[in-house]
Short mmCIF file of C-alpha atoms and ligand atoms in Angstrom, two decimals:
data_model
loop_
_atom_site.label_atom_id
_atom_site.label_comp_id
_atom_site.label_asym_id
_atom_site.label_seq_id
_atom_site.Cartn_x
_atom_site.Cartn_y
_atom_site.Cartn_z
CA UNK A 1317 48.73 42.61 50.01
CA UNK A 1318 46.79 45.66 51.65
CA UNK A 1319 45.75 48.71 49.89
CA UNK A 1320 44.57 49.79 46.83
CA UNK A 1321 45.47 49.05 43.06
CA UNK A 1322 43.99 51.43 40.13
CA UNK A 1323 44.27 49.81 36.92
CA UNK A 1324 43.76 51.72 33.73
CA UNK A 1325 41.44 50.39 30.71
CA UNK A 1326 40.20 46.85 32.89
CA UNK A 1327 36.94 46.72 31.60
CA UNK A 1328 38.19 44.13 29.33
CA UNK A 1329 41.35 42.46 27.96
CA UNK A 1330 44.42 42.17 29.45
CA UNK A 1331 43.23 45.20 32.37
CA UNK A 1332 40.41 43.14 33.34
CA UNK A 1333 42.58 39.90 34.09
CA UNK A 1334 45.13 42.01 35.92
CA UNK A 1335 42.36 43.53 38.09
CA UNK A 1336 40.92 40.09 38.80
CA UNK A 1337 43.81 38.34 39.77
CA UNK A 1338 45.27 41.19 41.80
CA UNK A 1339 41.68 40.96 44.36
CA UNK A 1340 42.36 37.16 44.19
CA UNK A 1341 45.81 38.47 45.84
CA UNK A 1342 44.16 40.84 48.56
CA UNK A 1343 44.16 43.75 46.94
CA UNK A 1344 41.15 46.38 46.62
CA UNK A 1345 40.87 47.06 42.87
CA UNK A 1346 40.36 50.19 41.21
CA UNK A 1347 38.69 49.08 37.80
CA UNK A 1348 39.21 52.49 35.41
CA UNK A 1349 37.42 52.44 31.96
CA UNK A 1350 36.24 54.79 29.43
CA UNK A 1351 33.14 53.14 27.79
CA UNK A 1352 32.28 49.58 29.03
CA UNK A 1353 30.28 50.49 32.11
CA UNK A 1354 28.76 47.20 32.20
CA UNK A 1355 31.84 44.98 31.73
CA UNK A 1356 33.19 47.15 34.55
CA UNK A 1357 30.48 46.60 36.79
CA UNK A 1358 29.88 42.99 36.24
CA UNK A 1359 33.93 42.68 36.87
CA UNK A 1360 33.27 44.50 39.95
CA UNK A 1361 30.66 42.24 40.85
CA UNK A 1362 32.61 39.39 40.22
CA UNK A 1363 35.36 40.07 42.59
CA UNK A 1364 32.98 41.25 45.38
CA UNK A 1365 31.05 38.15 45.20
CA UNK A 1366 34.08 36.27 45.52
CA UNK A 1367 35.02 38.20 48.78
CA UNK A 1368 37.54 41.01 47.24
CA UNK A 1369 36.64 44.77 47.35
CA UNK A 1370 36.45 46.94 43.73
CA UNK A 1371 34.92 50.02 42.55
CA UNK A 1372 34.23 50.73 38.80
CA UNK A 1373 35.22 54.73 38.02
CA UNK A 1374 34.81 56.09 34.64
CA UNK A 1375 37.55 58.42 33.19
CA UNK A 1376 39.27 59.37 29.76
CA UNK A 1377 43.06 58.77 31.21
CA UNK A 1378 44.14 60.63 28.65
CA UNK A 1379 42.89 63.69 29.89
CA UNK A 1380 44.85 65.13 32.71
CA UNK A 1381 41.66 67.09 34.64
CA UNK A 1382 39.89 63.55 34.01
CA UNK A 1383 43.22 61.66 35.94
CA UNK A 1384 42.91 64.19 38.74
CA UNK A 1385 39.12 63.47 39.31
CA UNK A 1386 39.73 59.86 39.08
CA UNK A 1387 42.54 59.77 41.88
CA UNK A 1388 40.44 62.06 44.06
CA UNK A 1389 36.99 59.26 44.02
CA UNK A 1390 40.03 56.55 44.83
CA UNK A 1391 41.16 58.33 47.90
CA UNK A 1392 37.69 59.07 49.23
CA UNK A 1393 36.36 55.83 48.03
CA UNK A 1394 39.31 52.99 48.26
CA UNK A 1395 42.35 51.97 50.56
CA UNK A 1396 45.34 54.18 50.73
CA UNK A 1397 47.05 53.48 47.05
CA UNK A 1398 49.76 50.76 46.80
CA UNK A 1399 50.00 50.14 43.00
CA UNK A 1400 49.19 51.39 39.61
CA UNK A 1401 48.70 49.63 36.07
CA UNK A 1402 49.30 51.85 33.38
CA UNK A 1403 46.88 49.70 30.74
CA UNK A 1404 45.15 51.79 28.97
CA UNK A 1405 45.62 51.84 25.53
CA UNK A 1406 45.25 51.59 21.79
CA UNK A 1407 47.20 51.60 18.31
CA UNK A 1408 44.44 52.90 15.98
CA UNK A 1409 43.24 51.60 12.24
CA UNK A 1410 46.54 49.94 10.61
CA UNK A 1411 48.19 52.10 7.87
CA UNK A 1412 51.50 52.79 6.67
CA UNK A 1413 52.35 56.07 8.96
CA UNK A 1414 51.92 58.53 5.23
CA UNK A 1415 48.20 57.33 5.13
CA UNK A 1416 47.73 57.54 9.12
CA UNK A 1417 45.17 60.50 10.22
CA UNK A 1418 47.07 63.07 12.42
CA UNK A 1419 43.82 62.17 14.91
CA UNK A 1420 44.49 59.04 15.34
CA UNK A 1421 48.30 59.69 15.84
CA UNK A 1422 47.45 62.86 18.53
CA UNK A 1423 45.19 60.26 20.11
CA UNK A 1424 47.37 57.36 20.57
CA UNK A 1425 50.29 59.39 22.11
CA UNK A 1426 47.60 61.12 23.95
CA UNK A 1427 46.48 58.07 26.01
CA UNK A 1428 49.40 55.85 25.68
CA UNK A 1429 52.31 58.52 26.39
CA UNK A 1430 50.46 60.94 27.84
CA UNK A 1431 47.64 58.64 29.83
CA UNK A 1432 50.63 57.08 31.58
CA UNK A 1433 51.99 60.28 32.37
CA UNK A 1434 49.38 61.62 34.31
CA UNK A 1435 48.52 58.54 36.13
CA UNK A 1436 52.21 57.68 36.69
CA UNK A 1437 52.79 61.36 38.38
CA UNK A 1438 48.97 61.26 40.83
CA UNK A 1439 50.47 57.57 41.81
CA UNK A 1440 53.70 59.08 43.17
CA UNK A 1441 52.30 62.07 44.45
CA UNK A 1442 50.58 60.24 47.00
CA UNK A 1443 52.94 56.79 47.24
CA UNK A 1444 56.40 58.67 47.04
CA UNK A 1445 57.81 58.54 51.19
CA UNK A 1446 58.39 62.70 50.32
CA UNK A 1447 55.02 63.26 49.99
CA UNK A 1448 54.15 61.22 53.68
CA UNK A 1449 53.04 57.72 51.57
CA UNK A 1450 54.30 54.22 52.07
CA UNK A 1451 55.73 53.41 48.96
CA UNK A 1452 54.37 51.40 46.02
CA UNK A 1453 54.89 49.85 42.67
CA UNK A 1454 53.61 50.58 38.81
CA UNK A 1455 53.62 48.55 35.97
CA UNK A 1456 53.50 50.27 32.97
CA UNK A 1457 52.14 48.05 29.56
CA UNK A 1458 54.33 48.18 27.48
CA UNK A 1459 54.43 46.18 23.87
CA UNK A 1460 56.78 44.32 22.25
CA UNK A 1461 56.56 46.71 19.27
CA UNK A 1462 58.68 48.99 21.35
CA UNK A 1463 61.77 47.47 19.95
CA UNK A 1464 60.02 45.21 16.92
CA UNK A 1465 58.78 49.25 15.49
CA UNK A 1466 55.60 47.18 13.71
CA UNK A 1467 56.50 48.67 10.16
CA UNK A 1468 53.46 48.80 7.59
CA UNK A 1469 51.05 48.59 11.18
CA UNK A 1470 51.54 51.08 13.02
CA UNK A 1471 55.03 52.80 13.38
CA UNK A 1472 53.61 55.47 15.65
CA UNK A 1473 52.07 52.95 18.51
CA UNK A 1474 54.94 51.83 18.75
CA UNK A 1475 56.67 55.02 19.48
CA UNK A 1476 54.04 55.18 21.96
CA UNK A 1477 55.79 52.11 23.66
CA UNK A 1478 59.08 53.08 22.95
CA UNK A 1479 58.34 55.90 25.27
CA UNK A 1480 56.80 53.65 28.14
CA UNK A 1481 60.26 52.25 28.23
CA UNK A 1482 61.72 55.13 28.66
CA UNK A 1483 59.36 56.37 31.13
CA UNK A 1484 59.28 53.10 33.21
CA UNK A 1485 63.50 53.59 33.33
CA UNK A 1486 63.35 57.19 34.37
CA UNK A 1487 60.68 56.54 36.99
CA UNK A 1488 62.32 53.83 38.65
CA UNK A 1489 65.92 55.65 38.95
CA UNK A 1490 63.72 59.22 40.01
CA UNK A 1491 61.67 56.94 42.98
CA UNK A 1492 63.70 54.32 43.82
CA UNK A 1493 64.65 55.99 47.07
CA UNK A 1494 61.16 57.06 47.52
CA UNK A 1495 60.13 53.05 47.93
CA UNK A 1496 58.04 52.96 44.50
CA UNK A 1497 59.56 50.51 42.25
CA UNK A 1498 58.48 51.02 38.66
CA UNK A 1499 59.21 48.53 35.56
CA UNK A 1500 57.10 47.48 32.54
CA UNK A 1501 55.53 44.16 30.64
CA UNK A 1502 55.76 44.27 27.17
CA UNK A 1503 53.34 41.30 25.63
CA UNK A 1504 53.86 40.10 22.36
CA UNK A 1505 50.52 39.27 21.08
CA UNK A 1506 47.34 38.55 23.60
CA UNK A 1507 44.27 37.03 22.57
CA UNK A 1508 41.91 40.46 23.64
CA UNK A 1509 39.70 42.86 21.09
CA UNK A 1510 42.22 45.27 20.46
CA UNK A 1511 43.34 44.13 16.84
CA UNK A 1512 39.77 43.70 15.71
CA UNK A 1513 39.96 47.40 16.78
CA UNK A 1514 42.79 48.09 14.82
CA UNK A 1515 40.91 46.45 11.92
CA UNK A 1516 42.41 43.18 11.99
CA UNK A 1517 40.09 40.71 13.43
CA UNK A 1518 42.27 37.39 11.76
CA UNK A 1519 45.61 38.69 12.99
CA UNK A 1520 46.26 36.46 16.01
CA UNK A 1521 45.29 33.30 13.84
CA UNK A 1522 47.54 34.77 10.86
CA UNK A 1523 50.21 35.28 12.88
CA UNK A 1524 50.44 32.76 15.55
CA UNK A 1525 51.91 30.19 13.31
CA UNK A 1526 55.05 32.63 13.16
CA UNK A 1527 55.20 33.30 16.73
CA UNK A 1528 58.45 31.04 18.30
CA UNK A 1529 55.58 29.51 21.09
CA UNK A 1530 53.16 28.90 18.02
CA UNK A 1531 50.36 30.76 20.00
CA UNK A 1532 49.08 33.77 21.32
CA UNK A 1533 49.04 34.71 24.99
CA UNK A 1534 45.96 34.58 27.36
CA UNK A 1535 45.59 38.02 28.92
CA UNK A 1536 45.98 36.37 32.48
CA UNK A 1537 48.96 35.05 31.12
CA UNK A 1538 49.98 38.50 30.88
CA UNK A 1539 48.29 39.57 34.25
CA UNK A 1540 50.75 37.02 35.65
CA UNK A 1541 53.75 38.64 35.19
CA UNK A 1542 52.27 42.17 35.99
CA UNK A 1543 50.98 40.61 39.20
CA UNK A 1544 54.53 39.15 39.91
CA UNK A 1545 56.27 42.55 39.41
CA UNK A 1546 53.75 44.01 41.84
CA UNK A 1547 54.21 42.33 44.49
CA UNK A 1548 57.13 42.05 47.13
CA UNK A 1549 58.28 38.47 45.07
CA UNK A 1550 60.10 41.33 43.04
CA UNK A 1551 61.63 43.40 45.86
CA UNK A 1552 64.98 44.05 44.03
CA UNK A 1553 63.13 44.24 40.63
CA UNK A 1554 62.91 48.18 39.72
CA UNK A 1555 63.24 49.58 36.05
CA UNK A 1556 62.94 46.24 34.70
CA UNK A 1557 61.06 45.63 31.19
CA UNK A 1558 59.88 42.03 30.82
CA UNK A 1559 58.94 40.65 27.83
CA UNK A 1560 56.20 38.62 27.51
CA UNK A 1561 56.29 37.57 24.06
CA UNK A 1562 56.55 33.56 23.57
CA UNK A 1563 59.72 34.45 22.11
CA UNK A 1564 59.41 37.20 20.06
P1 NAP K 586 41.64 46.12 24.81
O1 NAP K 586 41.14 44.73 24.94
O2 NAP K 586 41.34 46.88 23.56
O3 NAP K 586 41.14 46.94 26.09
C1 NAP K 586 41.46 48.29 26.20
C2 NAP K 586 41.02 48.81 27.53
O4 NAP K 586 41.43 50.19 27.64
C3 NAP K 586 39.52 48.79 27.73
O5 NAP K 586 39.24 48.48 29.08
C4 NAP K 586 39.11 50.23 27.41
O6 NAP K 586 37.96 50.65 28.11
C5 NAP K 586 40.29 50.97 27.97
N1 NAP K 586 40.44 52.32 27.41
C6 NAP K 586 40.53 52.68 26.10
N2 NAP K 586 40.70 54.00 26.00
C7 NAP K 586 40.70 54.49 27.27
C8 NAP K 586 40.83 55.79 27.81
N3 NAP K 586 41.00 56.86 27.03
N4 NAP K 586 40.78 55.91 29.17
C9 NAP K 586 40.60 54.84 29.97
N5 NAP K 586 40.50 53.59 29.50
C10 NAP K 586 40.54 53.42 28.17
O7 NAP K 586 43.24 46.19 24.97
P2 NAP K 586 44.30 45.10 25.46
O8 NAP K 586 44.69 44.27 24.30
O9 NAP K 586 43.85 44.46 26.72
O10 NAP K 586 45.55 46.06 25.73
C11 NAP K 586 45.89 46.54 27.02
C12 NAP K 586 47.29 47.13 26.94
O11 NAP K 586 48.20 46.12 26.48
C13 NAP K 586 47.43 48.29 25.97
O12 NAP K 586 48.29 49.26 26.51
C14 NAP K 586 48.06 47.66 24.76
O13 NAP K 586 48.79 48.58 23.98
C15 NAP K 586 48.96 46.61 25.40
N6 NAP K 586 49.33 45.50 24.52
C16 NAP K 586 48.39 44.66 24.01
C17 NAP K 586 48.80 43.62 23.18
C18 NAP K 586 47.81 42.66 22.59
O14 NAP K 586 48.20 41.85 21.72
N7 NAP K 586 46.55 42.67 22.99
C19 NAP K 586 50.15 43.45 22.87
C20 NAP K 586 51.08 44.33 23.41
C21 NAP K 586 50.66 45.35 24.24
P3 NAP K 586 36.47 50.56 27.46
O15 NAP K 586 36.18 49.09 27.35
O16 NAP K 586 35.61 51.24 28.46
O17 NAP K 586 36.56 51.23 26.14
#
């Protein structure tokens, strides 16, 4: 695979295992995040000393002049760009949505919805053929709370996902001529620090017993299938959203 792939939020989690397994597939990597400059770095270091090309670039996805700057260091810095993860994201504290802060609400939408948004729209502006690129292909994270709603957690993340669905369907019909195929993973739950975040640090070992597969994912588990809907394995594959969920 040649060129460059820009993954949102890979200091850690699910981002980081998506950005290390896509230089273990040839591609320069692209490692966005907004606070871990260190976990960035070393992940950068990792992958160059194992022979792949990275850059760590610092930038609040959520905010669109933030996006804009962070495209602009890719194309001086990086390989033309071939791919985009849309990763980036977070539910807030739990709550039932009548005790949620309007904050945390504006903020989720604002990186999950939004983030993606902006990301999704520099990607295609310079991999759409109109524009003079090659092509390309995004994967947008999606969660299996799109369709599961996660009542008395948080109803309004997973409106968030609901509209990366629609997003990744809308995108894909808009650019399939323009040789950027777009489709989504929704995980169920992955074994990363976002629902210690969300102030639940127990919930994978409360609820893995319920989950069909009896376990949570591994992010690369996860990075697996994003990895696979990358690459040219999924030619055909456009629009698609492919649960990830050990059955849920
Ligand atoms: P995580 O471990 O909490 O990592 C979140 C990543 O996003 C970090 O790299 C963080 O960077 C970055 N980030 C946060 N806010 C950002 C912003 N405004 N701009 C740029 N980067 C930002 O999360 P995760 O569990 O890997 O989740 C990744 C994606 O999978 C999310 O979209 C999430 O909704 C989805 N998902 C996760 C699960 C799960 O069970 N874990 C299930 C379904 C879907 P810093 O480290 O610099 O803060």
């Amino acid at each position: 695979m040649s060129g460059t792939l820009l993954v949102t939020g890979a200091s850690r989690g699910i981002g980081a295992a998506v950005a290390r397994m896509a230089a273990e597939r040839g591609y320069a990597v692209c490692v966005n995040y907004l606070a871990s400059a260190a976990a960035a770095e070393q992940l950068v270091g990792d992958i160059e000393k194992a022979g792949g090309r990275a850059l760590a670039v610092k930038a609040d996805v959520a905010q669109e002049a933030q996006v804009e700057a962070l495209f602009k260091t890719l194309d001086a810095e990086l390989p033309p760009l071939a791919g985009l993860v849309n990763n980036a994201g977070f539910s807030g504290l739990v709550n039932r949505i009548e005790g949620a802060p309007a904050e945390t609400i504006r903020q989720v939408m604002e990186l999950n919805v939004l983030g993606s948004i902006w990301c999704a729209r520099a990607a295609i502006r310079r991999m759409a053929r109109c524009h003079g690129g090659r092509g390309g292909a995004i994967v947008n994270i999606s969660s299996g709370a799109a369709t599961l709603g996660s009542p008395g957690e948080y109803v309004w993340y997973a409106a968030s996902k609901g509209a990366i669905d629609s997003l990744t369907i809308g995108l894909a019909r808009e650019n399939a001529a323009e040789g950027i195929r777009v489709n989504a993973v929704a995980p169920g739950f992955v074994n990363t620090e976002i629902h210690a975040a969300a102030g639940m640090p127990d919930r994978l070992e409360k609820i893995a017993p319920t989950m069909p597969i009896g376990r949570a994912a591994e992010p690369e588990e996860i990075a697996e299938a994003v990895i696979w809907l990358l690459s040219d394995a999924a030619s055909y594959t456009t629009g698609a959203i492919l649960r990830v969920a050990g059955g849920r």
